[in-house]
mmCIF file of C-alpha atoms in Angstrom:
data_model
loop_
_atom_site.group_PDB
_atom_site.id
_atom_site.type_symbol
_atom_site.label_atom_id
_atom_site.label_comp_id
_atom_site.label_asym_id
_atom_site.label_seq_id
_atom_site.Cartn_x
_atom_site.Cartn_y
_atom_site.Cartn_z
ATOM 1 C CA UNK M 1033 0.000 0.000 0.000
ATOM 2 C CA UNK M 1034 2.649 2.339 1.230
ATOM 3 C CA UNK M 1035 4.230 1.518 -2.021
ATOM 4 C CA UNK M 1036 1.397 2.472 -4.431
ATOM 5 C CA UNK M 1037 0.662 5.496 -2.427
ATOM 6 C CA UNK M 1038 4.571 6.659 -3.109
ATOM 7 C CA UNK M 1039 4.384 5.764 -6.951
ATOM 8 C CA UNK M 1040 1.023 7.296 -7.427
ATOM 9 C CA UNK M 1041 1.664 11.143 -5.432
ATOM 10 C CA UNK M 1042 5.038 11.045 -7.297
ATOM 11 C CA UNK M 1043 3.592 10.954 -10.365
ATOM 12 C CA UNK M 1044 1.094 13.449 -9.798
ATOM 13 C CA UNK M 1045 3.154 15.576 -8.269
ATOM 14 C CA UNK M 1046 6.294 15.857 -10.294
ATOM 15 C CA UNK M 1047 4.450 16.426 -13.720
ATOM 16 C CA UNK M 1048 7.808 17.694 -15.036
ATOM 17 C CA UNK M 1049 9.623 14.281 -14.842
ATOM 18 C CA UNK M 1050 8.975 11.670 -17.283
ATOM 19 C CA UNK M 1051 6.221 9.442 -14.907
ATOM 20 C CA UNK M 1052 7.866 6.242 -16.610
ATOM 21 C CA UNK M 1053 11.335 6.915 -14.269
ATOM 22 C CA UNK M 1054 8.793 5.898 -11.297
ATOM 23 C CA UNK M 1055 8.962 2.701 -10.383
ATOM 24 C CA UNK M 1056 6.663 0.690 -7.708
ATOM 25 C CA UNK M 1057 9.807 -1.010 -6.755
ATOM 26 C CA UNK M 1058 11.618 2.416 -5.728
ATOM 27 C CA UNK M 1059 9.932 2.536 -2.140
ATOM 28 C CA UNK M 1060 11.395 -0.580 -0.731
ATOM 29 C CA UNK M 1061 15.179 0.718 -2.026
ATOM 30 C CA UNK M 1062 14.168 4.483 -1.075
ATOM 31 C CA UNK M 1063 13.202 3.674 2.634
ATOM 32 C CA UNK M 1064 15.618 1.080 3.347
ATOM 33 C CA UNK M 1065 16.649 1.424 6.943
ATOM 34 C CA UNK M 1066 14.936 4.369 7.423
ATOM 35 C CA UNK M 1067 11.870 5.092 10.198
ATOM 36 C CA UNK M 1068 8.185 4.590 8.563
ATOM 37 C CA UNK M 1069 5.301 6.482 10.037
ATOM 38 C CA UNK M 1070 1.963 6.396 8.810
ATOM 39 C CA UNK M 1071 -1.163 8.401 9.396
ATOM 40 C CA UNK M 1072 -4.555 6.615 8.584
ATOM 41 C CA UNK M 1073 -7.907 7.989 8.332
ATOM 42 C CA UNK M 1074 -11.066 7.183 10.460
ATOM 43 C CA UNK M 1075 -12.014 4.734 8.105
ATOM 44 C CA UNK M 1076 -8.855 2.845 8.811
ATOM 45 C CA UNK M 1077 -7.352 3.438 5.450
ATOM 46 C CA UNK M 1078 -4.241 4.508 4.629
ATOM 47 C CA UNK M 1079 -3.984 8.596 3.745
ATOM 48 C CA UNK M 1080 -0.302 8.832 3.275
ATOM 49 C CA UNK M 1081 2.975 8.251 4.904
ATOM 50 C CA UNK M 1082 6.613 10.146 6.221
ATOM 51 C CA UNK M 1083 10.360 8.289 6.490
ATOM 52 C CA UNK M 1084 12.773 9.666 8.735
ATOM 53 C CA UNK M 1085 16.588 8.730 8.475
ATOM 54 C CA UNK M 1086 16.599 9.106 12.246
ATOM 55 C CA UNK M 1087 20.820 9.165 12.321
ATOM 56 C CA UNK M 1088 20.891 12.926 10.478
ATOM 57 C CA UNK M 1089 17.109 13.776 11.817
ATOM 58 C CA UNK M 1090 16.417 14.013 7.996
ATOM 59 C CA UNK M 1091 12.972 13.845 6.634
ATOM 60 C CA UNK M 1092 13.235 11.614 3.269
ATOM 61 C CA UNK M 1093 10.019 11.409 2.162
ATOM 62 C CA UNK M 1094 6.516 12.943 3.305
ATOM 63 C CA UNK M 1095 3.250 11.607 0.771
ATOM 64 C CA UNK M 1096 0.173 11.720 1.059
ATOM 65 C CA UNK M 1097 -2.624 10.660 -1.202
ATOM 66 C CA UNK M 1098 -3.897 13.480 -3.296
ATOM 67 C CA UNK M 1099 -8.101 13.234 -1.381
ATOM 68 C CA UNK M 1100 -6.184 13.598 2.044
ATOM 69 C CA UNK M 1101 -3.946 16.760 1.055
ATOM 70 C CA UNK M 1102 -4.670 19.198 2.956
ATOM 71 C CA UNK M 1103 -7.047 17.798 5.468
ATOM 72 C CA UNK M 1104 -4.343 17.541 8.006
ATOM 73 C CA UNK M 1105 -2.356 14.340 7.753
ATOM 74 C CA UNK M 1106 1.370 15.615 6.523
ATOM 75 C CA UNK M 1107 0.670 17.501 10.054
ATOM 76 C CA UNK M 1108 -0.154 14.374 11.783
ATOM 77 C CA UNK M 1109 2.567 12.913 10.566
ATOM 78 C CA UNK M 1110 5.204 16.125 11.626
ATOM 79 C CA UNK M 1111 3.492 15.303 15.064
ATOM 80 C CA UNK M 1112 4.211 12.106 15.159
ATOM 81 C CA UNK M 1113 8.187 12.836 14.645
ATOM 82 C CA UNK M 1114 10.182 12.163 18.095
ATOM 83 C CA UNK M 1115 10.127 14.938 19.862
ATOM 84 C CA UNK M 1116 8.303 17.327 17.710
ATOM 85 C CA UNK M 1117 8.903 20.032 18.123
ATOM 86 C CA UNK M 1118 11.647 20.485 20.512
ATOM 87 C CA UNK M 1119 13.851 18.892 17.531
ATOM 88 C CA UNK M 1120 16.045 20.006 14.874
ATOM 89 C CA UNK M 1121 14.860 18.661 11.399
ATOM 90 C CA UNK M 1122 15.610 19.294 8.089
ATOM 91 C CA UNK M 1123 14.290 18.030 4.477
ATOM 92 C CA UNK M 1124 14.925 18.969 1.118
ATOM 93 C CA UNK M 1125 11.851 20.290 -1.147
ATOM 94 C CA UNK M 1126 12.243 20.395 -4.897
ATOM 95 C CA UNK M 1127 11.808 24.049 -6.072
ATOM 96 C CA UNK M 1128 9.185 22.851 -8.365
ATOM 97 C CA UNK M 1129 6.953 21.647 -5.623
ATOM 98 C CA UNK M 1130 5.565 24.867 -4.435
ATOM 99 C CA UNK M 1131 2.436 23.337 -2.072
ATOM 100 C CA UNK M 1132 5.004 21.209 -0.075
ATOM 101 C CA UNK M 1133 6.933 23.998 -0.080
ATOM 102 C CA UNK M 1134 4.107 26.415 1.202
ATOM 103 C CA UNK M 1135 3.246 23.575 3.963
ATOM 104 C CA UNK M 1136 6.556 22.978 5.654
ATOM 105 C CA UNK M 1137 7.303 26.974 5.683
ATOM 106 C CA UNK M 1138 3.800 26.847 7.372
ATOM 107 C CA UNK M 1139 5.093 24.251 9.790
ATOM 108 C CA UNK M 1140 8.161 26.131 10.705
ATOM 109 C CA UNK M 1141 10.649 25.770 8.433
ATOM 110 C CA UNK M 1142 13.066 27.839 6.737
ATOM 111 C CA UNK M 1143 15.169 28.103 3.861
ATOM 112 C CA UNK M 1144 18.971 26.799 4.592
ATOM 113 C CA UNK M 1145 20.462 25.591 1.431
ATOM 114 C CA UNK M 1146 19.688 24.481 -2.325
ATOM 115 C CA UNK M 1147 21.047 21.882 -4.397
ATOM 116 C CA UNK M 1148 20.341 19.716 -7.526
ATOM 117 C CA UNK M 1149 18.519 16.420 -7.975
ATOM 118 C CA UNK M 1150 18.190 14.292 -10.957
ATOM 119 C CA UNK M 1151 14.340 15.474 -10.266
ATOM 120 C CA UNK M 1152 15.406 18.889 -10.496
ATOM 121 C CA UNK M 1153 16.606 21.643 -8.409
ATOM 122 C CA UNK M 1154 15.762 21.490 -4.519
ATOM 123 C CA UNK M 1155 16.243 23.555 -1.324
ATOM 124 C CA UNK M 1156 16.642 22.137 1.933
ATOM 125 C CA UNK M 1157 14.728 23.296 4.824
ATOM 126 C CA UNK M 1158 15.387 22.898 8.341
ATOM 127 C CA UNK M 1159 13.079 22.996 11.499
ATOM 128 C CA UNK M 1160 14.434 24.739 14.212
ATOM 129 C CA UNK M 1161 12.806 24.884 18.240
ATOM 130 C CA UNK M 1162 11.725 28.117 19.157
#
């Protein structure tokens, strides 16, 4: 599930890469030994997911299926993060992706670098305690 979820928002998402580079297979090699949370709705099924690579407090990967965006879930999920939010976290956003952008500046984080991706260009945000 977590799987189809991951193909599926990737390729509705990043409409500027060529959809066949996504692979259902890619989850299981792009979460290895990383931290799965998952955030399901009322009806018990699954509205989207967030891996942490808990050694560097890095957010890899934050989904969720296009009817739960923006219902609350990706803040569930931030929630559910050890120690949220009295912890230091930090992601990296491709430019491209302006509403997860808008969220996570929403959510308290800020600019701190750029870089580039074979997706495309990205910035990395980190979440500081206040």
């Amino acid at each position: 599930m977590l799987a189809d979820i991951y193909l599926s928002v990737r390729r509705q998402t990043f409409v500027w890469v060529d959809p066949g580079k996504f692979h259902r297979e890619d989850f299981s090699v792009h979460t290895n030994g990383e931290t799965i949370f998952v955030c399901e709705h009322t009806d018990r099924s699954v509205a989207g997911f967030l891996s942490l690579w808990p050694e560097d407090d890095f957010i890899h990967m934050l989904y969720i299926r296009q009817e739960f965006q923006g219902l609350g879930a990706g803040t569930a999920l931030l929630r559910a993060l050890p120690e949220w939010p009295q912890h230091k976290y930090r992601l990296k956003c491709l430019v491209n992706n302006r509403r997860a952008k808008a969220f996570y500046l929403s959510h308290g984080f800020a600019v701190t670098g750029n870089g580039a991706s074979p997706e495309g260009d990205y910035e990395e945000l980190s979440f500081s305690p206040v």
